[in-house]
Tab-separated table of C-alpha atoms in Angstrom:
chain	number	residue	atom	x	y	z
A	522	MET	CA	56.287	198.163	58.904
A	523	SER	CA	57.061	194.637	57.868
A	524	THR	CA	58.669	192.296	60.425
A	525	PRO	CA	60.641	189.196	59.275
A	526	TRP	CA	58.674	187.231	62.187
A	527	LEU	CA	55.349	187.673	60.204
A	528	ILE	CA	56.122	184.855	57.893
A	529	GLU	CA	55.889	182.634	60.967
A	530	LEU	CA	52.240	183.284	61.310
A	531	MET	CA	51.722	181.924	57.753
A	532	ALA	CA	52.769	178.441	58.970
A	533	ALA	CA	49.296	178.212	60.584
A	534	PRO	CA	47.026	178.526	57.408
A	535	ALA	CA	49.365	175.994	55.786
A	536	ALA	CA	49.107	173.721	58.700
A	537	LEU	CA	45.428	174.086	58.943
A	538	GLY	CA	44.943	173.243	55.347
A	539	PHE	CA	46.794	169.965	55.842
A	540	ALA	CA	45.079	169.170	58.777
A	541	LEU	CA	41.729	169.648	57.015
A	542	LEU	CA	42.904	167.321	54.231
A	543	PHE	CA	43.774	164.862	56.727
A	544	ASN	CA	40.452	164.988	58.461
A	545	VAL	CA	41.968	166.127	61.787
A	546	PRO	CA	38.835	166.747	64.152
A	547	PRO	CA	37.559	170.218	64.402
A	548	LYS	CA	38.524	170.554	68.021
A	549	ALA	CA	42.132	169.993	67.149
A	550	LEU	CA	42.475	172.294	64.456
A	551	TRP	CA	43.505	175.382	66.622
A	552	MET	CA	46.307	173.208	68.220
A	553	CYS	CA	47.717	172.194	64.694
A	554	GLY	CA	48.084	176.017	63.998
A	555	ILE	CA	49.613	176.894	67.015
A	556	LEU	CA	52.269	173.949	66.820
A	557	ALA	CA	52.877	175.121	63.107
A	558	VAL	CA	53.698	178.665	64.396
A	559	SER	CA	55.780	177.645	67.360
A	560	GLY	CA	57.780	175.208	65.383
A	561	HIS	CA	58.519	177.723	62.584
A	562	ALA	CA	59.426	180.271	65.416
A	563	ALA	CA	62.004	178.097	67.100
A	564	ARG	CA	63.558	177.192	63.682
A	565	LYS	CA	63.617	180.837	62.853
A	566	LEU	CA	65.181	181.473	66.267
A	567	VAL	CA	67.989	178.943	65.770
A	568	LEU	CA	68.530	180.693	62.258
A	569	THR	CA	68.817	184.209	63.781
A	570	MET	CA	71.336	183.015	66.095
A	571	ASP	CA	73.568	181.846	63.266
A	572	GLY	CA	72.581	178.090	63.635
A	573	ASP	CA	72.144	175.342	60.942
A	574	ILE	CA	68.793	175.064	59.151
A	575	VAL	CA	69.096	171.283	59.765
A	576	PHE	CA	69.732	171.569	63.578
A	577	GLY	CA	66.933	174.514	63.719
A	578	THR	CA	64.517	172.066	62.191
A	579	LEU	CA	65.426	169.102	64.483
A	580	LEU	CA	64.653	171.413	67.436
A	581	ALA	CA	61.725	172.648	65.993
A	582	ALA	CA	60.286	169.120	65.052
A	583	LEU	CA	61.299	168.155	68.769
A	584	LEU	CA	59.266	171.012	70.140
A	585	ILE	CA	56.251	170.193	67.895
A	586	GLY	CA	56.557	166.343	68.806
A	587	ILE	CA	56.695	166.694	72.381
A	588	VAL	CA	53.884	169.287	72.802
A	589	ALA	CA	51.732	167.335	70.434
A	590	GLU	CA	52.293	164.019	72.658
A	591	LEU	CA	51.717	165.741	75.830
A	592	TRP	CA	48.530	167.451	74.451
A	593	ALA	CA	47.228	164.401	72.789
A	594	ASP	CA	47.598	162.525	76.045
A	595	ARG	CA	45.486	164.963	77.787
A	596	HIS	CA	42.761	164.918	75.178
A	597	ASN	CA	42.969	161.064	74.434
A	598	GLN	CA	44.027	161.276	70.799
A	599	PRO	CA	46.755	160.425	68.903
A	600	GLY	CA	49.550	162.956	68.976
A	601	VAL	CA	50.468	162.396	65.173
A	602	ILE	CA	47.160	164.170	64.181
A	603	TYR	CA	48.790	167.530	65.618
A	604	ALA	CA	52.439	166.845	64.903
A	605	ILE	CA	52.292	165.723	61.049
A	606	SER	CA	50.008	168.659	59.975
A	607	ALA	CA	52.156	171.172	61.976
A	608	ALA	CA	55.527	169.908	60.428
A	609	ILE	CA	54.628	169.591	56.816
A	610	PRO	CA	54.886	173.436	56.137
A	611	MET	CA	58.501	172.911	57.090
A	612	ILE	CA	59.194	170.578	54.272
A	613	PRO	CA	62.338	171.979	52.360
A	614	GLY	CA	60.455	172.915	49.005
A	615	LYS	CA	63.313	175.431	48.199
A	616	SER	CA	65.928	173.071	48.337
A	617	MET	CA	64.338	170.541	46.571
A	618	TYR	CA	63.465	173.043	43.756
A	619	GLN	CA	67.050	174.179	43.570
A	620	SER	CA	68.273	170.748	43.183
A	621	VAL	CA	65.951	169.791	40.407
A	622	GLN	CA	66.489	173.134	38.763
A	623	ALA	CA	70.321	172.146	38.808
A	624	LEU	CA	69.721	168.944	37.446
A	625	LEU	CA	67.680	170.023	34.579
A	626	GLY	CA	70.272	172.431	33.741
A	627	ILE	CA	72.545	169.471	33.322
A	628	ALA	CA	70.055	167.852	31.233
A	629	THR	CA	69.625	170.743	28.856
A	630	MET	CA	73.315	171.510	28.512
A	631	ALA	CA	75.472	171.086	25.406
A	632	ALA	CA	77.669	167.964	25.407
A	633	GLU	CA	80.972	169.976	25.484
A	634	ASP	CA	80.021	172.061	28.359
A	635	ASP	CA	81.246	171.656	31.938
A	636	GLY	CA	78.558	170.814	34.381
A	637	THR	CA	80.627	170.541	37.452
A	638	ALA	CA	78.967	173.413	39.143
A	639	LEU	CA	75.514	172.339	38.440
A	640	LEU	CA	76.176	168.844	39.463
A	641	ILE	CA	77.764	170.002	42.798
A	642	ALA	CA	74.810	172.526	43.438
A	643	ALA	CA	72.344	169.720	42.978
A	644	GLY	CA	74.113	167.459	45.229
A	645	VAL	CA	74.302	170.084	47.947
A	646	HIS	CA	70.811	171.119	47.834
A	647	GLY	CA	69.429	167.490	47.513
A	648	VAL	CA	71.512	166.349	50.552
A	649	LYS	CA	70.296	169.530	52.631
A	650	ALA	CA	66.660	168.709	51.647
A	651	ILE	CA	67.266	165.109	52.769
A	652	MET	CA	68.748	166.280	56.086
A	653	ILE	CA	65.819	168.573	56.755
A	654	VAL	CA	63.341	165.914	56.066
A	655	LEU	CA	65.212	163.623	58.345
A	656	ALA	CA	65.545	165.997	61.065
A	657	LEU	CA	61.528	166.286	60.824
A	658	ALA	CA	61.130	162.562	60.955
A	659	PHE	CA	63.455	162.115	63.817
A	660	GLY	CA	62.167	164.993	65.569
A	661	ILE	CA	58.641	164.177	65.433
A	662	ALA	CA	59.293	160.138	66.045
A	663	ALA	CA	61.626	160.805	69.048
A	664	PRO	CA	58.827	161.923	71.722
A	665	LEU	CA	57.075	158.580	70.657
A	666	LEU	CA	60.125	156.671	71.768
A	667	LEU	CA	61.141	158.664	74.764
A	668	LEU	CA	57.936	159.516	76.435
A	669	PRO	CA	56.379	157.091	78.832
A	670	LYS	CA	53.582	155.072	76.990
A	671	ARG	CA	49.801	156.166	77.764
A	672	SER	CA	47.775	153.519	79.567
A	673	LYS	CA	44.562	152.722	77.672
C-alpha cells in the first residue's frame, strides 16, 4: 500500500545531500531534513486543498524560513544554513524541463509548421518556474526582514 505522502519524505535525503555539499555542520543536518519534509508537506497540503503551486511554495518557504531563523537563533548559527538546503528540493525542475522541451520543439520544427502551441507551452511553464523560484526566495528572505534582529 503506497501513500502519496511518502514522496514528501524523499525531500529529506535531497536536502541532506545539498547540506553536505554546502558544508553544513553535522549537528545541523537533521534539522535541514526536518525542514525539507515539513516544507514539502506544507506545499502538498495546499495542493490537496486545490491551491496553487506558487502559493503553496510561498507558504512552505515561509514556514522553512521562520523555523530556520527561530532554530538558528537558539543555536547561534545563521538561519540560512538550514533554510537553503531545505528549500532546494522544491526547485521546479519539471516546469523548467517542460519549458526547455517546448523551446527545443520549436527549434527542431520545419519552417512551414506553426509553433504557436509550443511557444505558449514554453511561456506558461517558464513563467510558472520563475514564479515558484521567486516564491522560494521571498519566503526564505521574509523572516530575515520581519523577525527582530539577534543581538551579538
